[in-house]
Amino acid sequence: MHGAWISVALAAAVLAGVCIGETAIPLSTVWQTLANKLLGAAYPLDRIDQGIVWNYRLTRAIVAACCGAGLAVSGVILQSLLRNALADPYLLGISAGASTGAVLVTVAGLGAGAVSLSLGAFGGALAAFLLVALLARASGGGIGPRAAGQIVLAGIAGSQLFNALTAFIITRSASAEQARGIMFWLLGNLSGARWDNVGLAVPVALGVTLLCLWHARALDAFTFGTDSATALGVPVRRVQTLLIGCASLATAVMVSIVGSIGFVGLVVPHAARFIVGVRHVRLVPAAALMGAMFLIAADVISRIAVKGQVLPIGVVTALVGAPVFALILVRRKPAR
C-alpha cells in the first residue's frame, strides 16, 4: 500500500475518533485546537472543549490506533512463523501472561518499584509464550501445520493458567476498589490514555511494523515451512527469536497501557490477507492500518453504545472477533 494513502487514511480515522463520542465535537474545533497547540495559533476556543480534544479524545484515538496496529502486526508474525491461522497473542496466552506480569508489578509490588509496568508485562508475555511452546512440543507438536491443534490447545491452557494467577493475585493483594478498577482495565480500557502513553505506544507500534516489513521476504519464506526458509538462506532461529520476541514486546506494551484486548491479532490479519493477498510487503502495512482503524472504531462504539456509560473495549472486539473466529474454524474444516 502506498505510504501517502496509509497516512491519509490513518489521519482520517484518528480525526473521526476525536470528533465522534458521547458528545459530538465539530471538526472545526478539532482543527483549531490542533492549530493552537501545534502551531501557536490563538483561536478563541472554550477551554473545556479544547481540553477534551487535546488531553482526552486525541490521546485516546492515537493510543487506540497504535494498539490496534501493534496487535494486528503481532498476529501476522505469529500466524506466519507458526503457520497457524488461529495464532494470535490472545489465543496463545501472551496477552494473559502480560496481564499477569502487569498485575504482579502494580498490585503485588514485584521489583519494589525498580520494575516498570511494561517490563513486568513483557516478562509475563515471554513466560506465557515459552510455556505454550514447551507444552506444544511436549505434546508431540512443534512449529508447522501438524502442530496447529497442539499450539491452540496449549495456548488455551496457558491462558487459563495465567488468568487464574491474575485473579489469585488480585484477590490476595488488592483492595475491593483496586480489584474493581483492575478487572475493568483487564477487559480493555482506553479511558486513562494520556500523552505519556502516546510516547510509549507510537515508537513500539512503528518499531514492530518496520521490523516486520524489514523481514517481509523471510516471512514469505516461512509460508512454505522452516525447511524451505532454511533452503532459501533465511537464518531461521535468529528470525524466529527476533520476531516472536518483538511480537511479545509489542503485546506486553499494549496490554500495560490498555489491558487485554482479544481477537484484534486474529481477525485483522485474515481480513488484510483477503484484501491485499499473502505477500508480507503488502500484508504488514495493510494489517497495521486496518488494526488501527478497527480499534479506533471499537473505541468509538464503546463510548456511544450505552448512554452515560463506557463499555470495556475488549467487549466490543470480542463481539466482532468471536463470530469471525467461528467462521475461520468452519472454513478450515477438513474435507471428508
Tab-separated table of C-alpha atoms in Angstrom:
chain	number	residue	atom	x	y	z
A	1	MET	CA	0.000	0.000	0.000
A	2	HIS	CA	1.220	3.488	-0.820
A	3	GLY	CA	2.573	5.336	2.205
A	4	ALA	CA	0.672	8.550	1.424
A	5	TRP	CA	-2.664	6.762	1.286
A	6	ILE	CA	-1.926	4.979	4.554
A	7	SER	CA	-1.102	8.309	6.226
A	8	VAL	CA	-4.280	9.955	4.920
A	9	ALA	CA	-6.498	7.028	5.948
A	10	LEU	CA	-4.931	6.855	9.405
A	11	ALA	CA	-5.251	10.617	9.949
A	12	ALA	CA	-8.912	10.465	8.888
A	13	ALA	CA	-9.571	7.603	11.311
A	14	VAL	CA	-7.927	9.480	14.189
A	15	LEU	CA	-9.948	12.629	13.412
A	16	ALA	CA	-13.145	10.565	13.345
A	17	GLY	CA	-12.215	9.071	16.720
A	18	VAL	CA	-11.730	12.586	18.117
A	19	CYS	CA	-14.954	14.022	16.706
A	20	ILE	CA	-17.338	11.136	17.466
A	21	GLY	CA	-18.252	10.307	21.031
A	22	GLU	CA	-20.835	10.709	23.757
A	23	THR	CA	-20.685	14.417	22.887
A	24	ALA	CA	-20.018	15.265	19.240
A	25	ILE	CA	-17.241	17.789	18.640
A	26	PRO	CA	-17.210	19.778	15.355
A	27	LEU	CA	-14.266	19.143	13.053
A	28	SER	CA	-13.554	22.892	13.039
A	29	THR	CA	-12.995	22.793	16.814
A	30	VAL	CA	-10.565	19.908	16.389
A	31	TRP	CA	-8.598	21.745	13.689
A	32	GLN	CA	-8.478	24.943	15.725
A	33	THR	CA	-7.317	23.056	18.827
A	34	LEU	CA	-4.529	21.404	16.849
A	35	ALA	CA	-3.538	24.772	15.393
A	36	ASN	CA	-3.451	26.339	18.860
A	37	LYS	CA	-1.369	23.554	20.381
A	38	LEU	CA	0.964	22.744	17.493
A	39	LEU	CA	1.289	25.992	15.566
A	40	GLY	CA	0.809	28.560	18.316
A	41	ALA	CA	-2.412	29.944	16.833
A	42	ALA	CA	-4.816	31.904	19.001
A	43	TYR	CA	-8.268	30.722	18.031
A	44	PRO	CA	-10.825	31.653	20.733
A	45	LEU	CA	-11.984	28.259	21.976
A	46	ASP	CA	-13.764	27.113	25.111
A	47	ARG	CA	-11.092	25.771	27.459
A	48	ILE	CA	-13.169	22.706	28.312
A	49	ASP	CA	-13.667	21.777	24.646
A	50	GLN	CA	-10.000	22.316	23.924
A	51	GLY	CA	-9.016	20.188	26.924
A	52	ILE	CA	-11.347	17.372	25.846
A	53	VAL	CA	-9.909	17.359	22.341
A	54	TRP	CA	-6.223	17.639	23.266
A	55	ASN	CA	-5.941	15.722	26.553
A	56	TYR	CA	-8.688	13.125	26.183
A	57	ARG	CA	-10.025	12.398	22.698
A	58	LEU	CA	-6.799	12.838	20.691
A	59	THR	CA	-4.590	10.811	23.035
A	60	ARG	CA	-7.241	8.100	23.221
A	61	ALA	CA	-7.510	7.872	19.422
A	62	ILE	CA	-3.726	7.780	18.910
A	63	VAL	CA	-3.230	5.080	21.562
A	64	ALA	CA	-6.118	3.060	20.083
A	65	ALA	CA	-4.513	3.291	16.627
A	66	CYS	CA	-1.125	2.201	17.957
A	67	CYS	CA	-2.570	-0.689	19.951
A	68	GLY	CA	-4.642	-1.887	17.014
A	69	ALA	CA	-1.649	-1.718	14.661
A	70	GLY	CA	0.714	-3.390	17.123
A	71	LEU	CA	-1.649	-6.262	17.925
A	72	ALA	CA	-2.542	-6.811	14.266
A	73	VAL	CA	1.108	-6.973	13.172
A	74	SER	CA	1.868	-9.282	16.108
A	75	GLY	CA	-0.891	-11.550	14.822
A	76	VAL	CA	0.669	-11.512	11.332
A	77	ILE	CA	4.039	-12.513	12.814
A	78	LEU	CA	2.651	-15.395	14.881
A	79	GLN	CA	0.423	-16.751	12.125
A	80	SER	CA	3.290	-16.666	9.616
A	81	LEU	CA	6.013	-18.136	11.837
A	82	LEU	CA	3.793	-20.814	13.372
A	83	ARG	CA	1.942	-21.472	10.086
A	84	ASN	CA	-1.263	-21.489	12.096
A	85	ALA	CA	-4.290	-19.439	11.012
A	86	LEU	CA	-5.615	-19.378	14.576
A	87	ALA	CA	-2.470	-17.982	16.197
A	88	ASP	CA	-2.682	-14.568	17.825
A	89	PRO	CA	-1.381	-13.000	21.058
A	90	TYR	CA	-4.716	-13.527	22.832
A	91	LEU	CA	-5.276	-17.187	21.920
A	92	LEU	CA	-1.658	-18.158	22.580
A	93	GLY	CA	-1.804	-16.792	26.120
A	94	ILE	CA	0.622	-13.916	25.511
A	95	SER	CA	-1.983	-11.304	26.490
A	96	ALA	CA	-2.898	-13.280	29.617
A	97	GLY	CA	0.772	-13.573	30.589
A	98	ALA	CA	1.303	-9.858	30.034
A	99	SER	CA	-1.707	-9.126	32.250
A	100	THR	CA	-0.270	-11.319	34.999
A	101	GLY	CA	3.100	-9.571	34.780
A	102	ALA	CA	1.479	-6.145	34.894
A	103	VAL	CA	-0.661	-7.067	37.901
A	104	LEU	CA	2.379	-8.530	39.702
A	105	VAL	CA	4.094	-5.151	39.380
A	106	THR	CA	1.130	-2.914	40.204
A	107	VAL	CA	-0.646	-4.932	42.904
A	108	ALA	CA	1.891	-7.347	44.373
A	109	GLY	CA	4.732	-4.814	44.171
A	110	LEU	CA	7.134	-7.071	42.274
A	111	GLY	CA	10.543	-5.435	41.961
A	112	ALA	CA	9.828	-2.943	44.768
A	113	GLY	CA	9.395	-0.110	42.286
A	114	ALA	CA	12.503	-0.982	40.249
A	115	VAL	CA	10.478	-2.843	37.598
A	116	SER	CA	8.245	-0.817	35.280
A	117	LEU	CA	4.732	-1.856	34.312
A	118	SER	CA	5.763	-2.506	30.698
A	119	LEU	CA	8.784	-4.554	31.751
A	120	GLY	CA	6.645	-6.671	34.058
A	121	ALA	CA	4.117	-7.192	31.275
A	122	PHE	CA	6.892	-8.171	28.850
A	123	GLY	CA	8.261	-10.723	31.315
A	124	GLY	CA	4.803	-12.228	31.730
A	125	ALA	CA	4.190	-12.292	27.976
A	126	LEU	CA	7.506	-14.025	27.306
A	127	ALA	CA	6.918	-16.537	30.099
A	128	ALA	CA	3.464	-17.339	28.682
A	129	PHE	CA	4.788	-17.901	25.159
A	130	LEU	CA	7.643	-20.121	26.405
A	131	LEU	CA	5.156	-22.180	28.419
A	132	VAL	CA	2.868	-22.589	25.395
A	133	ALA	CA	5.810	-23.567	23.170
A	134	LEU	CA	7.013	-26.146	25.703
A	135	LEU	CA	3.513	-27.589	26.112
A	136	ALA	CA	3.033	-27.833	22.348
A	137	ARG	CA	6.424	-29.526	21.896
A	138	ALA	CA	5.830	-31.916	24.803
A	139	SER	CA	2.501	-32.961	23.271
A	140	GLY	CA	4.255	-34.006	20.068
A	141	GLY	CA	3.843	-30.758	18.187
A	142	GLY	CA	6.309	-28.092	17.170
A	143	ILE	CA	6.095	-25.368	14.598
A	144	GLY	CA	4.231	-26.287	11.449
A	145	PRO	CA	0.793	-27.274	10.143
A	146	ARG	CA	0.702	-30.533	12.126
A	147	ALA	CA	1.136	-28.593	15.346
A	148	ALA	CA	-1.918	-26.358	14.837
A	149	GLY	CA	-4.125	-28.268	17.259
A	150	GLN	CA	-1.416	-28.645	19.892
A	151	ILE	CA	-0.453	-24.969	19.786
A	152	VAL	CA	-4.049	-23.770	20.133
A	153	LEU	CA	-4.769	-26.225	22.977
A	154	ALA	CA	-1.525	-25.261	24.702
A	155	GLY	CA	-2.464	-21.589	24.271
A	156	ILE	CA	-5.861	-22.192	25.871
A	157	ALA	CA	-4.200	-23.978	28.794
A	158	GLY	CA	-1.651	-21.182	29.179
A	159	SER	CA	-4.357	-18.519	29.035
A	160	GLN	CA	-6.389	-20.233	31.731
A	161	LEU	CA	-3.329	-20.654	33.938
A	162	PHE	CA	-2.234	-17.031	33.715
A	163	ASN	CA	-5.802	-15.740	34.044
A	164	ALA	CA	-6.121	-17.807	37.220
A	165	LEU	CA	-2.816	-16.423	38.523
A	166	THR	CA	-4.000	-12.880	37.786
A	167	ALA	CA	-7.278	-13.473	39.644
A	168	PHE	CA	-5.392	-15.021	42.579
A	169	ILE	CA	-3.005	-12.062	42.844
A	170	ILE	CA	-5.872	-9.557	42.701
A	171	THR	CA	-7.910	-11.457	45.298
A	172	ARG	CA	-4.961	-11.804	47.661
A	173	SER	CA	-3.297	-8.403	47.337
A	174	ALA	CA	-5.783	-5.832	46.030
A	175	SER	CA	-8.418	-3.862	47.895
A	176	ALA	CA	-12.038	-4.013	46.736
A	177	GLU	CA	-11.679	-0.681	44.930
A	178	GLN	CA	-8.388	-1.752	43.320
A	179	ALA	CA	-9.886	-5.074	42.259
A	180	ARG	CA	-12.832	-3.378	40.560
A	181	GLY	CA	-10.579	-0.987	38.658
A	182	ILE	CA	-8.152	-3.723	37.609
A	183	MET	CA	-10.881	-6.068	36.390
A	184	PHE	CA	-12.334	-3.245	34.262
A	185	TRP	CA	-8.836	-2.484	32.950
A	186	LEU	CA	-8.189	-6.139	32.098
A	187	LEU	CA	-11.208	-6.107	29.774
A	188	GLY	CA	-9.654	-3.255	27.825
A	189	ASN	CA	-9.885	0.376	28.839
A	190	LEU	CA	-8.618	3.446	26.964
A	191	SER	CA	-10.019	5.991	29.409
A	192	GLY	CA	-6.638	6.521	31.062
A	193	ALA	CA	-4.690	7.083	27.817
A	194	ARG	CA	-2.594	10.247	28.063
A	195	TRP	CA	0.390	11.780	26.273
A	196	ASP	CA	2.970	9.734	28.185
A	197	ASN	CA	1.195	6.604	26.894
A	198	VAL	CA	1.343	8.047	23.371
A	199	GLY	CA	5.100	8.469	23.781
A	200	LEU	CA	5.376	4.746	24.566
A	201	ALA	CA	2.796	3.314	22.150
A	202	VAL	CA	3.856	5.173	18.979
A	203	PRO	CA	7.511	4.009	18.830
A	204	VAL	CA	6.549	0.435	19.732
A	205	ALA	CA	3.853	0.242	17.042
A	206	LEU	CA	6.166	1.823	14.448
A	207	GLY	CA	9.056	-0.382	15.521
A	208	VAL	CA	7.220	-3.706	15.248
A	209	THR	CA	5.717	-2.706	11.886
A	210	LEU	CA	9.045	-1.589	10.380
A	211	LEU	CA	10.875	-4.644	11.731
A	212	CYS	CA	8.223	-6.904	10.260
A	213	LEU	CA	8.496	-5.092	6.915
A	214	TRP	CA	12.289	-5.473	7.007
A	215	HIS	CA	11.807	-9.256	7.322
A	216	ALA	CA	8.942	-9.454	4.808
A	217	ARG	CA	10.832	-11.809	2.474
A	218	ALA	CA	11.769	-14.072	5.365
A	219	LEU	CA	8.122	-14.218	6.452
A	220	ASP	CA	7.140	-15.096	2.879
A	221	ALA	CA	9.665	-17.945	3.009
A	222	PHE	CA	8.195	-19.244	6.274
A	223	THR	CA	4.895	-19.715	4.423
A	224	PHE	CA	6.416	-22.858	2.890
A	225	GLY	CA	7.864	-24.153	6.171
A	226	THR	CA	11.117	-23.856	8.093
A	227	ASP	CA	12.952	-26.279	5.803
A	228	SER	CA	12.104	-24.169	2.760
A	229	ALA	CA	13.077	-20.997	4.616
A	230	THR	CA	16.454	-22.552	5.504
A	231	ALA	CA	16.980	-23.608	1.880
A	232	LEU	CA	16.313	-20.020	0.789
A	233	GLY	CA	19.042	-18.741	3.101
A	234	VAL	CA	16.881	-17.469	5.967
A	235	PRO	CA	18.568	-17.713	9.412
A	236	VAL	CA	15.524	-19.480	10.865
A	237	ARG	CA	16.376	-19.498	14.565
A	238	ARG	CA	17.510	-15.874	14.628
A	239	VAL	CA	14.485	-14.592	12.710
A	240	GLN	CA	12.046	-16.647	14.804
A	241	THR	CA	13.580	-15.459	18.069
A	242	LEU	CA	13.718	-11.823	16.968
A	243	LEU	CA	10.184	-11.611	15.570
A	244	ILE	CA	8.470	-13.631	18.301
A	245	GLY	CA	10.278	-11.545	20.911
A	246	CYS	CA	9.153	-8.410	19.069
A	247	ALA	CA	5.529	-9.623	18.971
A	248	SER	CA	5.689	-10.428	22.695
A	249	LEU	CA	7.146	-6.995	23.482
A	250	ALA	CA	4.511	-5.179	21.409
A	251	THR	CA	1.719	-7.172	23.056
A	252	ALA	CA	3.147	-6.549	26.512
A	253	VAL	CA	3.410	-2.784	25.985
A	254	MET	CA	-0.125	-2.534	24.617
A	255	VAL	CA	-1.522	-4.645	27.467
A	256	SER	CA	0.309	-2.485	30.021
A	257	ILE	CA	-1.408	0.597	28.540
A	258	VAL	CA	-4.961	-0.562	27.755
A	259	GLY	CA	-5.356	-4.041	29.238
A	260	SER	CA	-6.030	-7.304	27.456
A	261	ILE	CA	-7.887	-6.833	24.144
A	262	GLY	CA	-8.715	-10.012	22.293
A	263	PHE	CA	-9.248	-11.009	18.676
A	264	VAL	CA	-7.545	-7.990	17.036
A	265	GLY	CA	-4.486	-10.068	16.184
A	266	LEU	CA	-6.681	-12.871	14.865
A	267	VAL	CA	-9.348	-11.096	12.828
A	268	VAL	CA	-7.405	-8.234	11.234
A	269	PRO	CA	-4.617	-10.273	9.558
A	270	HIS	CA	-7.206	-12.517	7.880
A	271	ALA	CA	-9.167	-9.507	6.643
A	272	ALA	CA	-5.952	-7.931	5.338
A	273	ARG	CA	-4.984	-11.131	3.501
A	274	PHE	CA	-8.404	-11.214	1.876
A	275	ILE	CA	-7.891	-7.670	0.551
A	276	VAL	CA	-4.176	-7.455	-0.376
A	277	GLY	CA	-3.037	-11.072	-0.576
A	278	VAL	CA	-0.394	-13.041	1.333
A	279	ARG	CA	2.819	-11.208	0.378
A	280	HIS	CA	4.058	-9.593	3.556
A	281	VAL	CA	5.384	-6.446	1.914
A	282	ARG	CA	1.722	-5.515	1.370
A	283	LEU	CA	0.150	-7.524	4.177
A	284	VAL	CA	2.071	-5.889	7.022
A	285	PRO	CA	1.155	-2.218	6.300
A	286	ALA	CA	-2.410	-3.249	5.408
A	287	ALA	CA	-2.792	-5.138	8.700
A	288	ALA	CA	-1.313	-2.230	10.661
A	289	LEU	CA	-3.701	0.269	9.053
A	290	MET	CA	-6.759	-1.974	9.401
A	291	GLY	CA	-5.868	-2.803	13.008
A	292	ALA	CA	-5.562	0.895	13.844
A	293	MET	CA	-8.899	1.733	12.197
A	294	PHE	CA	-10.621	-1.288	13.765
A	295	LEU	CA	-9.608	-0.395	17.313
A	296	ILE	CA	-10.482	3.293	16.847
A	297	ALA	CA	-13.939	2.228	15.614
A	298	ALA	CA	-14.292	-0.202	18.532
A	299	ASP	CA	-13.373	2.585	20.966
A	300	VAL	CA	-15.971	4.918	19.445
A	301	ILE	CA	-18.621	2.190	19.718
A	302	SER	CA	-17.644	1.514	23.336
A	303	ARG	CA	-18.317	5.178	24.159
A	304	ILE	CA	-21.673	5.563	22.404
A	305	ALA	CA	-23.263	2.095	22.640
A	306	VAL	CA	-24.636	2.610	26.152
A	307	LYS	CA	-25.728	6.135	27.027
A	308	GLY	CA	-23.907	7.502	30.049
A	309	GLN	CA	-21.525	4.535	30.287
A	310	VAL	CA	-18.311	3.358	28.644
A	311	LEU	CA	-18.078	-0.303	27.711
A	312	PRO	CA	-14.731	-2.089	28.050
A	313	ILE	CA	-13.260	-2.064	24.561
A	314	GLY	CA	-12.459	-5.770	24.842
A	315	VAL	CA	-16.193	-6.450	24.950
A	316	VAL	CA	-16.650	-4.739	21.571
A	317	THR	CA	-13.710	-6.535	19.923
A	318	ALA	CA	-14.922	-9.891	21.264
A	319	LEU	CA	-18.437	-9.328	19.907
A	320	VAL	CA	-16.865	-8.889	16.458
A	321	GLY	CA	-13.998	-11.333	16.824
A	322	ALA	CA	-15.806	-14.358	18.244
A	323	PRO	CA	-18.133	-14.820	15.222
A	324	VAL	CA	-15.184	-14.334	12.847
A	325	PHE	CA	-13.185	-16.890	14.837
A	326	ALA	CA	-16.069	-19.340	14.472
A	327	LEU	CA	-16.193	-18.624	10.726
A	328	ILE	CA	-12.464	-19.357	10.403
A	329	LEU	CA	-12.920	-22.664	12.228
A	330	VAL	CA	-15.791	-23.668	9.950
A	331	ARG	CA	-13.925	-22.718	6.776
A	332	ARG	CA	-10.879	-24.710	7.900
A	333	LYS	CA	-12.970	-27.851	8.458
A	334	PRO	CA	-11.153	-30.710	6.689
A	335	ALA	CA	-12.917	-32.328	3.738
A	336	ARG	CA	-14.213	-35.859	4.257
